[in-house]
XYZ file of C-alpha atoms in Angstrom:
652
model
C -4.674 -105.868 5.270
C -5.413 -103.209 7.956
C -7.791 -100.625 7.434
C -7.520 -97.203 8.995
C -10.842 -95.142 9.949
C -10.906 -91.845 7.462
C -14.449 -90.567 8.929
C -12.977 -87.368 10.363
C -13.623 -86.716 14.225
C -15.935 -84.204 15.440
C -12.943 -82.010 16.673
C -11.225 -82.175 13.143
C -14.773 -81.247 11.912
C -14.917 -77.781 14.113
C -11.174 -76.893 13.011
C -12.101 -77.557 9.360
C -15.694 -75.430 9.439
C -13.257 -72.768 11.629
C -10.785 -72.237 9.159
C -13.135 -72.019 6.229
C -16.012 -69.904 7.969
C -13.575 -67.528 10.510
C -12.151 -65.532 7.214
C -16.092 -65.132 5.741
C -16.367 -64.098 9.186
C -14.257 -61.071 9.080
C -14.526 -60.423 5.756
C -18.243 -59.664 6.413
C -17.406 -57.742 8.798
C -14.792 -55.215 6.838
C -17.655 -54.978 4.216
C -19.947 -53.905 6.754
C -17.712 -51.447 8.030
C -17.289 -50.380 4.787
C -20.934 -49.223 4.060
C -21.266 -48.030 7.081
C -18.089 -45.674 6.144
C -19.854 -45.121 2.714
C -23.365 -44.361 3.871
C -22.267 -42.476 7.331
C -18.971 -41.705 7.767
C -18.154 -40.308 3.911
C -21.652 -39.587 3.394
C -20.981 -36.296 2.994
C -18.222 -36.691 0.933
C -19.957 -38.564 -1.439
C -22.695 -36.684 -1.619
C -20.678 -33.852 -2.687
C -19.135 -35.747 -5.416
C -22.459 -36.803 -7.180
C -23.696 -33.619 -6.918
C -21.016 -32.224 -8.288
C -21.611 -34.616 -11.237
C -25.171 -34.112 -11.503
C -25.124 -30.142 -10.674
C -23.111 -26.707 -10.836
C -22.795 -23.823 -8.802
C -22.303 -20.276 -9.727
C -22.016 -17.798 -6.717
C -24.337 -14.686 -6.779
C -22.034 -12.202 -4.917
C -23.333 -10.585 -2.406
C -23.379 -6.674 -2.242
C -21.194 -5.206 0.390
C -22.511 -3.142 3.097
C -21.168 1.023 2.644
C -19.704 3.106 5.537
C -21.064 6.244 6.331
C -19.879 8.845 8.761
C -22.171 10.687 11.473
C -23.254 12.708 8.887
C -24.213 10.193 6.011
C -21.290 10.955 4.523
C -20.144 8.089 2.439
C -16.977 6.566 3.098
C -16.876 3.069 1.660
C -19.518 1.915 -1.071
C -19.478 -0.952 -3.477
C -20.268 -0.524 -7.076
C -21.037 -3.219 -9.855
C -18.201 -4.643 -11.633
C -17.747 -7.611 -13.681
C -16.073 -11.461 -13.503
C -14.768 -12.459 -16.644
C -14.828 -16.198 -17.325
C -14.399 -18.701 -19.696
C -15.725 -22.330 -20.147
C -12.662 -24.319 -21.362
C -14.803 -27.679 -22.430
C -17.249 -25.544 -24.447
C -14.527 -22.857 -25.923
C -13.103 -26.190 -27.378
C -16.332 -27.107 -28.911
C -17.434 -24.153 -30.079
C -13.890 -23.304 -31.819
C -14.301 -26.656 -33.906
C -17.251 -25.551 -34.753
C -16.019 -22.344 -36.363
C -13.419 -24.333 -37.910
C -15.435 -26.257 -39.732
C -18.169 -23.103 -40.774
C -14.548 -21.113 -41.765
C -13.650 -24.136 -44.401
C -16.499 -24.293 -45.682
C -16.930 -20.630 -45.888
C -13.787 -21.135 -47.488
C -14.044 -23.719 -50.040
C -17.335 -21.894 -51.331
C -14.839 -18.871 -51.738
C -12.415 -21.137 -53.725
C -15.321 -22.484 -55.291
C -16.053 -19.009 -56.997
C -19.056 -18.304 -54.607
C -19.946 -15.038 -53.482
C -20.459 -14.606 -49.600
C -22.767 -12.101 -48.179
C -21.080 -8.588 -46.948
C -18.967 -8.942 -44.022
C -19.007 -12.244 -43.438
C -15.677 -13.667 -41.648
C -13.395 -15.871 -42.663
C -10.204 -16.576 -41.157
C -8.661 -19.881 -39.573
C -8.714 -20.851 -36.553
C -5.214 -20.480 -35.093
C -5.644 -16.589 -36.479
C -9.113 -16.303 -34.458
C -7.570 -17.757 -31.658
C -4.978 -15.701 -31.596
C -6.824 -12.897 -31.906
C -9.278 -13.886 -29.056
C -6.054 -14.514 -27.114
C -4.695 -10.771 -27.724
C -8.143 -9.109 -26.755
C -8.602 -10.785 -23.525
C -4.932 -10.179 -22.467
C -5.534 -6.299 -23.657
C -8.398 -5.765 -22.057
C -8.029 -7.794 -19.000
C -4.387 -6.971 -18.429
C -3.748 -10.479 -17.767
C -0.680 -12.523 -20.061
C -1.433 -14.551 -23.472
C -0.257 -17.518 -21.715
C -2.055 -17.235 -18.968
C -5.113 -17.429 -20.902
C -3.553 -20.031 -23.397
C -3.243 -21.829 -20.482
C -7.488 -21.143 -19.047
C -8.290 -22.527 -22.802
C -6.728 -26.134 -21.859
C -8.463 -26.511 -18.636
C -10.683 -29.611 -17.979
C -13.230 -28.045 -16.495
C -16.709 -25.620 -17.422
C -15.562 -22.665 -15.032
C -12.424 -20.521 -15.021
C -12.215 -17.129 -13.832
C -10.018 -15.209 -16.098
C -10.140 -11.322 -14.201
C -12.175 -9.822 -11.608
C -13.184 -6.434 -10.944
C -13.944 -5.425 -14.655
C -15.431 -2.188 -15.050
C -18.526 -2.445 -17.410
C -17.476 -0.925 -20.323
C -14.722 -3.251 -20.492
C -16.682 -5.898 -20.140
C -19.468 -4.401 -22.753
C -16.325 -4.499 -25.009
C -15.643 -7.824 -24.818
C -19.443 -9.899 -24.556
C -19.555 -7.244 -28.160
C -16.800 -9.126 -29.429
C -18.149 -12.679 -28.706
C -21.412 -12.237 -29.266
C -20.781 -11.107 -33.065
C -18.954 -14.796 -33.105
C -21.766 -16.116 -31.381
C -19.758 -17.813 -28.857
C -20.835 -18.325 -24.944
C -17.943 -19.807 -23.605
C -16.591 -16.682 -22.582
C -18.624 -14.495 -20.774
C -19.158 -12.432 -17.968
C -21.000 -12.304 -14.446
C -22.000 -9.658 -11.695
C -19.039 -8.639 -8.799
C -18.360 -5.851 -6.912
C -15.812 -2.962 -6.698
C -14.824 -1.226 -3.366
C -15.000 2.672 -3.738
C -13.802 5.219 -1.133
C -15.058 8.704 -2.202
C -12.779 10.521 -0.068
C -9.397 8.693 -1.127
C -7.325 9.160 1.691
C -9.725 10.396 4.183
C -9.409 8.545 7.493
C -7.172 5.670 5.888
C -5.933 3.353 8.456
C -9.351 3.791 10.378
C -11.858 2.873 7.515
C -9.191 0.230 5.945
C -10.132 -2.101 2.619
C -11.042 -4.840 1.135
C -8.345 -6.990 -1.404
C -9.272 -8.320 -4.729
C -12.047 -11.018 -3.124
C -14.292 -8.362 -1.447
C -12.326 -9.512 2.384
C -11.637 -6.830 4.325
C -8.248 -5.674 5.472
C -7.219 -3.326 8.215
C -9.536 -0.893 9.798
C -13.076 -0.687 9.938
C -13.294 -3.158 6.947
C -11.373 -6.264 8.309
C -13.213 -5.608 11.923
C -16.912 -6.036 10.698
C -16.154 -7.954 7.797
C -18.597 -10.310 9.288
C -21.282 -7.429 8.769
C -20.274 -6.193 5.877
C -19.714 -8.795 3.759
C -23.370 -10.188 3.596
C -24.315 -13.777 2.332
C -23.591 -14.781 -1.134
C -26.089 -16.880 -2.817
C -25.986 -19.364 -5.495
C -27.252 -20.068 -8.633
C -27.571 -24.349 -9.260
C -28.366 -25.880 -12.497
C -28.375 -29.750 -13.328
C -26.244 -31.542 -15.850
C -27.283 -33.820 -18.441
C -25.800 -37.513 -18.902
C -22.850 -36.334 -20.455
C -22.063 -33.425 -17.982
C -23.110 -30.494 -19.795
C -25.230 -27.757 -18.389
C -29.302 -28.353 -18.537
C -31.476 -25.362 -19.641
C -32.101 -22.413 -17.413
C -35.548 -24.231 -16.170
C -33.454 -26.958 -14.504
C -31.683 -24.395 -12.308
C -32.641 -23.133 -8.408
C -31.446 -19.745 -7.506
C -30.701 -19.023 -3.873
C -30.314 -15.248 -3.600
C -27.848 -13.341 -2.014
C -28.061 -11.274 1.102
C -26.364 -7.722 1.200
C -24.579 -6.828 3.508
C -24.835 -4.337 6.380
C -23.632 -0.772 6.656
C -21.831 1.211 9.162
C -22.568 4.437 10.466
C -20.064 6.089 12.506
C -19.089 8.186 15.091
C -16.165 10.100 12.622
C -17.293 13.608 11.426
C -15.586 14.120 7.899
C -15.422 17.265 8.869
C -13.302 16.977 11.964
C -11.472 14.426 10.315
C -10.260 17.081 7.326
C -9.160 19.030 9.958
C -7.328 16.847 11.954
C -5.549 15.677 8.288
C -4.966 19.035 6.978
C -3.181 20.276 9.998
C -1.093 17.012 10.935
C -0.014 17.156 7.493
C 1.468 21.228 7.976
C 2.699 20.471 11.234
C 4.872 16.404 10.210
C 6.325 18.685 7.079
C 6.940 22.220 9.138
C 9.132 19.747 11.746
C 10.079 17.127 9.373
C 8.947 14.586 11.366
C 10.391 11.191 10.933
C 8.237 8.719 12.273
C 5.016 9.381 11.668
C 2.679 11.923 13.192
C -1.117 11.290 14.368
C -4.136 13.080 16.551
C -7.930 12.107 17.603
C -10.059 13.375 18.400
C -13.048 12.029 21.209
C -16.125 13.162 22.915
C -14.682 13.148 26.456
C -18.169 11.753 28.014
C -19.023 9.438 25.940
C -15.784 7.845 23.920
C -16.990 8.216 20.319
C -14.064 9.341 18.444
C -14.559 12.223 16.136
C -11.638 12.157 14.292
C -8.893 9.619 14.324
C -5.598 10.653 11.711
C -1.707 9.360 11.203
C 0.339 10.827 8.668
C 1.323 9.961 5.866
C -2.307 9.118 5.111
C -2.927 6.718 1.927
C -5.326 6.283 -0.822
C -7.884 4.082 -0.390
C -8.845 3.360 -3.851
C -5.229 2.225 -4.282
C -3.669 0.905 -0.784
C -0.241 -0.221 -2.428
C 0.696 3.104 -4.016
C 2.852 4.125 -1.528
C 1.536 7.431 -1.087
C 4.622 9.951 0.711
C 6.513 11.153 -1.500
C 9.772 11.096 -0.095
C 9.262 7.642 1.153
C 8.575 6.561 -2.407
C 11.751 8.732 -3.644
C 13.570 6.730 -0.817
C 12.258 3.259 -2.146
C 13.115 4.044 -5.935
C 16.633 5.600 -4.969
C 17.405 1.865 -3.695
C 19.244 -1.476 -5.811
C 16.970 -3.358 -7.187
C 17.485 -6.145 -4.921
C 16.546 -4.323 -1.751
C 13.794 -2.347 -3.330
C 10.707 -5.397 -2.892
C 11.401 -5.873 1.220
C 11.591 -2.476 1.833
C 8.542 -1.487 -0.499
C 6.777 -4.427 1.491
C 8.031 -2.959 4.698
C 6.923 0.814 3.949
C 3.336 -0.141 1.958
C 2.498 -1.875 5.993
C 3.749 0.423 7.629
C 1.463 3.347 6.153
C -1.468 0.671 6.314
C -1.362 0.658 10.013
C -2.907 3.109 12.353
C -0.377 4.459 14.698
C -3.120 5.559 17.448
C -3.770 2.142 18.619
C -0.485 -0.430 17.154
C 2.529 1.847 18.374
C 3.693 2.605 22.212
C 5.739 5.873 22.989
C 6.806 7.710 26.635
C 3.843 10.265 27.068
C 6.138 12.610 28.836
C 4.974 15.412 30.807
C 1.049 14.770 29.291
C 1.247 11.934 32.195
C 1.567 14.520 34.664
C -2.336 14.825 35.029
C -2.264 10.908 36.270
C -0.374 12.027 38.507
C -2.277 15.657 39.503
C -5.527 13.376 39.287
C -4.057 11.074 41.584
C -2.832 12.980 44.132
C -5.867 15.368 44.124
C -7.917 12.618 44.866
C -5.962 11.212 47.514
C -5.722 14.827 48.868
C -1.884 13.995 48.916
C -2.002 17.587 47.463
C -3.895 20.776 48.529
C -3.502 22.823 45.336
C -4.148 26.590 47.209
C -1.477 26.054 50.388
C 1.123 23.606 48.967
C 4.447 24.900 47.723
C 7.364 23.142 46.387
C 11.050 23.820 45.832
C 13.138 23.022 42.772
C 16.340 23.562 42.686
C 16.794 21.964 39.020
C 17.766 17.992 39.892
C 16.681 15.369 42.506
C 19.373 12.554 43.828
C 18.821 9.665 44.771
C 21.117 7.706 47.150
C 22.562 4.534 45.319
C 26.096 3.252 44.167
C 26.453 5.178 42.226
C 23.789 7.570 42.880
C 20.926 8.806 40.772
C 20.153 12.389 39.456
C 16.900 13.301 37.929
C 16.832 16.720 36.348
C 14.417 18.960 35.810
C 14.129 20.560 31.933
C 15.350 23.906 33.889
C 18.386 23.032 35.026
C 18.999 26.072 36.959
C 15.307 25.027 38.856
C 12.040 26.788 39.154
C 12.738 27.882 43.113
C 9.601 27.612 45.422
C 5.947 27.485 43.704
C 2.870 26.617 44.316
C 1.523 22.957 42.949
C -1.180 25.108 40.018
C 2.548 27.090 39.018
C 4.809 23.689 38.827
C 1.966 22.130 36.542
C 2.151 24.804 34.464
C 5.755 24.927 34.992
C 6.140 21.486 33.831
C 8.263 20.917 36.408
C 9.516 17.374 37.078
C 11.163 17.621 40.525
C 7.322 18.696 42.242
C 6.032 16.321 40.485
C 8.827 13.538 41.853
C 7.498 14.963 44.924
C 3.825 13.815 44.307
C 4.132 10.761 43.541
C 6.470 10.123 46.292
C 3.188 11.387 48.407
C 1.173 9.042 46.232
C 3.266 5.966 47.245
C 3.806 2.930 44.830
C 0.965 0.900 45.937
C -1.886 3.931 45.167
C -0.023 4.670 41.843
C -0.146 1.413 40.629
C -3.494 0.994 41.579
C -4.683 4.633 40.139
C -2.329 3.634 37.114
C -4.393 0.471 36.383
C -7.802 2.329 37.391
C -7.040 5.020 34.308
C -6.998 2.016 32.196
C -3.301 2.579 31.309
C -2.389 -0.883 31.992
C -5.128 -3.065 29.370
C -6.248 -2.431 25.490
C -9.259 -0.264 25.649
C -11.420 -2.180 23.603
C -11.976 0.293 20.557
C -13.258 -1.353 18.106
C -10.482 -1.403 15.664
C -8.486 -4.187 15.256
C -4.329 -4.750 16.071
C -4.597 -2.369 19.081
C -2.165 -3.340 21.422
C -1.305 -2.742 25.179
C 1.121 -0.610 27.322
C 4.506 -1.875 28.570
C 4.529 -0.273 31.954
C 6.709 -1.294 35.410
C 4.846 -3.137 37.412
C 4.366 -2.818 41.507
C 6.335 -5.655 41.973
C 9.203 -4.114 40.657
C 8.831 -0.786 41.075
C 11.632 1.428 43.500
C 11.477 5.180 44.189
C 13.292 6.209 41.302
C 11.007 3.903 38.725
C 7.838 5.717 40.884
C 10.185 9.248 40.661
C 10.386 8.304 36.879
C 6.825 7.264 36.678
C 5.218 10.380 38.039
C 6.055 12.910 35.177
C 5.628 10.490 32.281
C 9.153 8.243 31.758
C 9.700 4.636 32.181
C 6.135 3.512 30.436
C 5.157 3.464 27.263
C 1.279 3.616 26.230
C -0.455 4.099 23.595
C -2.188 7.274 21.924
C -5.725 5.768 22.532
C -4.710 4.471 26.050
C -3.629 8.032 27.122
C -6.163 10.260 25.576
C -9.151 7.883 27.049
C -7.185 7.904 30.539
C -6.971 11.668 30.404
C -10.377 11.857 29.510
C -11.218 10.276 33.097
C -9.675 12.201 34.683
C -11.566 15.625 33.124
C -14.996 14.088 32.286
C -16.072 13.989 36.058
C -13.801 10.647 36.805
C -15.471 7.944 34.369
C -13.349 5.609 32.310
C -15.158 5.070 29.113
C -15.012 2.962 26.432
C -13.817 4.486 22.992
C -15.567 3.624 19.747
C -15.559 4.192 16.221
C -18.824 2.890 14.999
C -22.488 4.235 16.170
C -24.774 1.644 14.392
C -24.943 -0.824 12.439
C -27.793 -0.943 9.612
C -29.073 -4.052 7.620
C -30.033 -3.775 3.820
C -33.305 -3.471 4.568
C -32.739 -0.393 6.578
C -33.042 -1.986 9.934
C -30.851 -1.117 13.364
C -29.288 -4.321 13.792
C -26.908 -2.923 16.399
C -26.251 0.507 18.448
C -22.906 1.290 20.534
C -23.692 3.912 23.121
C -21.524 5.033 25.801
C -19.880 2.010 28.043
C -18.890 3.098 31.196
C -16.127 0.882 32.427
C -15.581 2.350 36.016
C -15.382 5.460 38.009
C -11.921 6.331 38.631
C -12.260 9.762 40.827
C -14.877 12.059 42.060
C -16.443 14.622 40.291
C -15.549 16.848 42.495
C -11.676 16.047 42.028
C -12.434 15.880 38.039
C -13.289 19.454 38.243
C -10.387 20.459 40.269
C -7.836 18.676 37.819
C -10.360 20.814 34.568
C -9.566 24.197 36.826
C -5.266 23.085 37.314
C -5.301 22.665 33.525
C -7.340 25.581 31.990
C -4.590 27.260 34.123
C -1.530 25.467 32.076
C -3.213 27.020 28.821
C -4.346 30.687 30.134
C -0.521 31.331 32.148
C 1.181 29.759 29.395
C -0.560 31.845 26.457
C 0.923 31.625 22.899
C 2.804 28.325 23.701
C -0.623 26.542 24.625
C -3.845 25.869 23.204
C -4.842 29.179 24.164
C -8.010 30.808 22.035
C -9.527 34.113 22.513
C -13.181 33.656 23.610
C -12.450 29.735 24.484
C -12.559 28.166 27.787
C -9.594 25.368 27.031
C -7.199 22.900 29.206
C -4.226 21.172 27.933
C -0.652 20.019 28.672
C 2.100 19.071 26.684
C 5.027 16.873 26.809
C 8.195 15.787 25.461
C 10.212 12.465 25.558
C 13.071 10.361 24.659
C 11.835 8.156 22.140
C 12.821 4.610 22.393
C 14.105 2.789 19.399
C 14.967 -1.084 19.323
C 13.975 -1.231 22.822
C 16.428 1.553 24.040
C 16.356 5.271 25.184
C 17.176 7.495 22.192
C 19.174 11.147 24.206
C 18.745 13.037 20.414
C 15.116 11.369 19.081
C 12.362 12.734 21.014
C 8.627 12.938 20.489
C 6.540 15.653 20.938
C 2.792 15.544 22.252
C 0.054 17.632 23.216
C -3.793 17.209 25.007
C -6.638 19.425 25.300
C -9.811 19.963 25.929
C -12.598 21.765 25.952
C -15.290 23.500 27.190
C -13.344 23.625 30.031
C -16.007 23.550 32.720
C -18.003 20.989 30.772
C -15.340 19.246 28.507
C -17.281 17.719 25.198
C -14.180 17.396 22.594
C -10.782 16.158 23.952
C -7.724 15.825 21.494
C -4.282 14.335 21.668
C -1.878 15.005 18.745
C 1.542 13.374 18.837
C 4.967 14.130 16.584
C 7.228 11.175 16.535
C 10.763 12.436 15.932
C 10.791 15.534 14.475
C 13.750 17.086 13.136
C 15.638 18.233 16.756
C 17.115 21.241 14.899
C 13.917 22.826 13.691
C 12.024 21.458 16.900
C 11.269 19.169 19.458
C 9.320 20.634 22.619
C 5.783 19.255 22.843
C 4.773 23.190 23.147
C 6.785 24.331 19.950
C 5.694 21.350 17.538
C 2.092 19.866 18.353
C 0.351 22.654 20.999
C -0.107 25.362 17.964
C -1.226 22.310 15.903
C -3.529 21.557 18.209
C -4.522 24.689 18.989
C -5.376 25.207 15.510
C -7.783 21.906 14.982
C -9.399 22.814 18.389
C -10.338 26.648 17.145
C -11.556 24.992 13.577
C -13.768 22.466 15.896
C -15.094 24.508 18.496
C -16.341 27.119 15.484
C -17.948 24.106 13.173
C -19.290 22.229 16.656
C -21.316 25.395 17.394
C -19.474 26.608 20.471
C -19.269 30.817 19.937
C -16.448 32.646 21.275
C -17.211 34.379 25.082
C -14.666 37.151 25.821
C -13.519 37.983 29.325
C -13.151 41.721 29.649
C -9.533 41.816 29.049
C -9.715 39.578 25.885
C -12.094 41.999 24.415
C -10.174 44.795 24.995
C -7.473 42.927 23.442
C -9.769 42.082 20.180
C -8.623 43.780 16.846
C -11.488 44.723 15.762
C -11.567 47.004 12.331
C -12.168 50.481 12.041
C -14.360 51.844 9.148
C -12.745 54.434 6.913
C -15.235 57.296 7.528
C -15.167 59.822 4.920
């Protein structure tokens, strides 16, 4: 019989140690990538999950920094309030408990016993019911809401915020005559403003977790909101909270405060006097001012009307908006409320764009002074009411005297107002200068206030720009800026040539009482001479003193200004029956501290429109308020004083 060899062969060997060693092999190698996953890669992870076994967290809330105004006025504080929460896992327990201590307490009365004098005894469905009544009473939250809290599987769950203390007094009463802990409460904070609607969409506010929204609040959140700390205590085996002694506290750091450059005082009566002047024109779109040291950009005042309350943001707060709103069906009431409560949150100085009008014109004088394009004391110019230009079909430009102004000299058609000199100018100007002046006054770039949502001007740009866009151009059309843009632009142009930065905010304080921060003046560029500045002060102080009662004119007050009126544009087109009405002054006005713009948007056409009907007596009457409380006395020339009424005594 032949035999056959069965000792394997030192290649069936290496296939046989291959095939049983190469999966080892790489399962090794998946549980050593593993581990290293474990121990590296979701070491964090991990970690966070046994410590979240082993140890629990309660947040110490940290105080918020207060805003004050140049004064130390307060404007924003924080005050203690309370978090109401509830312990699901040891409500449970505790509510057996009683169960058991109410059937007793009960068989003892069915017993015949005698229990001592006010001792309770109920079930507990009725106690939990009547638990489930006071919390939903006092923290105006539903029964099954907190029905549903109770069931929870967990030791933490915040029923309400923002509890004022007596409520919460009301309710640790309740529980502690129960001797329960499972519902208790802990340490938050309430925003206050003090002065309700006082500078609204500047200052801003916080929502119901202390963030801030809008204004002042939501742009140094960062500072204001502090560091909260913590408050960590170990669990035992079975998960439940260790005494106090097996806790670390970590403690909170307050936040910092605000001072700012707003004087309450200004700010009142920038308010008070928007407010007569939107309901004397029925103004439809809003109305708004500021007011800004013309050297160094800090704003003084800064208004739009219809303000809003602070203290309770989604009130809508005009009342014929609100009328409006509750006149509507019910199922177009919630977009439109949404729609309105926004709109009165958002500060129309710096997040809206209108056509300056005529205001623009000192660009332009500015401009053209500089480039001694214009000799103010020999040049004259004729308007005969309209300017064509050649085209197919052609172009006509009107002045706002259609029968024209005739020949004058360049101080009379400023005060004049007078669009077809001004046409004139720029033409002398030339595209390329105005477009580079135009970008110089800032008028063509946010201008970094420190407020947040400002936005920047649509404007024609050199590129596209013809003689009738530069025609246009030159007495305020065809762009759009904003109210911050212009006023800070004008301000160049009056302040001895320097474009400045605008801010809100002076310094910034820690809780300790420390100067963390300072904002002085920023000085972004020099635009034109001094000596020009002073020439474009002297052309303006003229527009108020020849124009009289339809200017910013004040007995005893050195003051320049301008006003304007434009088409106002609405879903991107030019409106010929909306217009909005504007107005800028300043003063001293040989040394300019306080400059103010103050801008209508839409007023009613049949009670009003003209920039020097609707905002210049407005303005006129915030600058004679300011001047008075800044300090400045009235200096009479000769004829003003002879003008003066000044009362007689009754001799007898």
């Amino acid at each position: 019989m032949r035999t056959v060899d069965c000792e394997p062969t030192t290649k069936m060997t290496k296939r046989m140690l291959g095939g049983v060693f190469l999966p080892l092999l790489l399962l090794a190698v998946g549980v050593v990538i593993k581990l290293i996953n474990l121990t590296v890669s979701d070491h964090q992870t991990y970690a966070e999950m046994a410590n979240n076994t082993h140890f629990t967290n309660k947040t110490i809330t940290a105080g918020r920094g207060a805003i004050y105004d140049v004064n130390g006025e307060p404007l924003a504080w924080s005050a203690t309030v309370y978090k109401v929460f509830i312990d699901p896992k040891q409500f449970q327990k505790e509510m057996s408990e009683i169960d058991e201590v109410m059937k007793d307490r009960q068989a003892k009365l069915n017993a015949g016993e005698t229990l001592p004098e006010n001792t309770l005894v109920t079930t507990r469905d009725k106690l939990e019911d009547e638990i489930v009544q006071l919390l939903s009473e006092k923290l105006n939250i539903s029964e099954d809401t907190i029905l549903t809290a109770m069931e929870k599987n967990t030791q933490y769950y915040v029923l309400q915020t923002q509890v004022e203390k007596n409520v919460a007094d009301e309710i640790m009463e309740f529980f502690d005559k129960l001797n329960m802990n499972s519902i208790t409460t802990e340490e938050d904070s309430k925003r206050y403003y003090p002065q309700n609607e006082l500078a609204a969409q500047v200052i801003g506010f916080t929502n119901s977790d202390g963030n801030g929204q809008y204004g002042l609040e939501a742009y140094y959140d960062e500072y204001l909101s502090g560091v909260n700390g913590r408050v960590t205590t170990a669990k035992d085996g079975l998960g439940n909270t260790m005494p106090y002694r097996y806790s670390t506290t970590y403690e909170a750091q307050d936040g910092s405060s605000l001072y700012l450059t707003l004087d309450s005082t200004l700010q009142y009566y920038l308010e008070k006097n928007l407010e007569e002047m939107s309901k004397t024109y029925e103004v439809n779109d809003r109305s708004c001012g500021i007011i800004m040291n013309a050297k160094t950009g800090a704003i003084y005042a800064m208004a739009t009307y219809p303000s809003f309350d602070l203290n309770n943001p989604s009130q809508i707060f005009d009342e014929n908006t609100a009328h409006q709103l509750n006149s509507l069906p019910e199922e177009e009431y919630q977009d439109a409320y949404i729609s309105a409560r926004e709109m009165q949150w958002k500060n129309k100085a710096i997040t809206e764009l209108y056509i300056p009008g005529s205001v623009f014109k000192i660009f332009t004088t500015a401009m053209a002074i500089e480039e001694k394009d214009v000799n103010p004391d020999t040049d004259y110019f004729n308007c005969t009411g309209s300017v064509t230009f050649a085209g197919n079909p052609p172009t006509t430009i009107h002045c706002h005297l259609l029968s024209g102004h005739g020949m004058q000299t360049f101080s009379e058609a400023l005060t004049n107002s007078c669009n077809p000199a001004f046409m004139e100018v720029g033409k002398r100007v030339g595209i390329h200068k105005f477009c580079q002046y135009f970008s110089a006054f800032g008028l063509t770039e946010r201008t970094g206030i420190d407020l947040p949502s400002e936005i920047s001007s649509i404007y024609m740009p050199e590129k596209r720009m013809g003689q009738i866009e530069l025609a246009s151009s030159s007495f305020g059309q065809t762009n759009t800026m904003t109210p911050i843009e212009m006023i800070t632009g004008i301000a160049a142009s009056i302040n001895g040539g320097y474009l400045v930065e605008p801010h809100v905010v002076n310094k910034i304080v820690s809780n300790d009482g420390n100067v963390i921060k300072t904002f002085g003046t920023n000085i972004k560029r020099q635009v034109i001479s001094e000596e020009s500045s002073a020439e474009v002060r002297k052309l303006l102080q003229a527009v108020v003193d020849n124009n009289g009662g339809s200017n910013a004119y004040i007995k005893g007050y050195a003051i320049g200004g301008k006003s304007g009126t434009s088409q106002k544009v609405i879903d991107g087109k030019v409106s010929s029956d909306h217009y909005v009405a504007s107005y800028t002054c300043f003063a001293p006005a040989n040394d300019p501290e306080i400059i103010m713009l103050v801008m209508a948007d839409d007023p009613n056409p049949n009670i009003g429109y003209y920039g020097s009907k609707v905002t210049a007596p407005c303005a006129r009457n915030i600058m004679e308020e300011s001047l008075k409380y800044l300090g400045y006395y009235p200096e009479y020339t000769e004829t003003e004083y002879k003008e003066l009424d000044v009362p007689v005594p009754l001799l007898l």
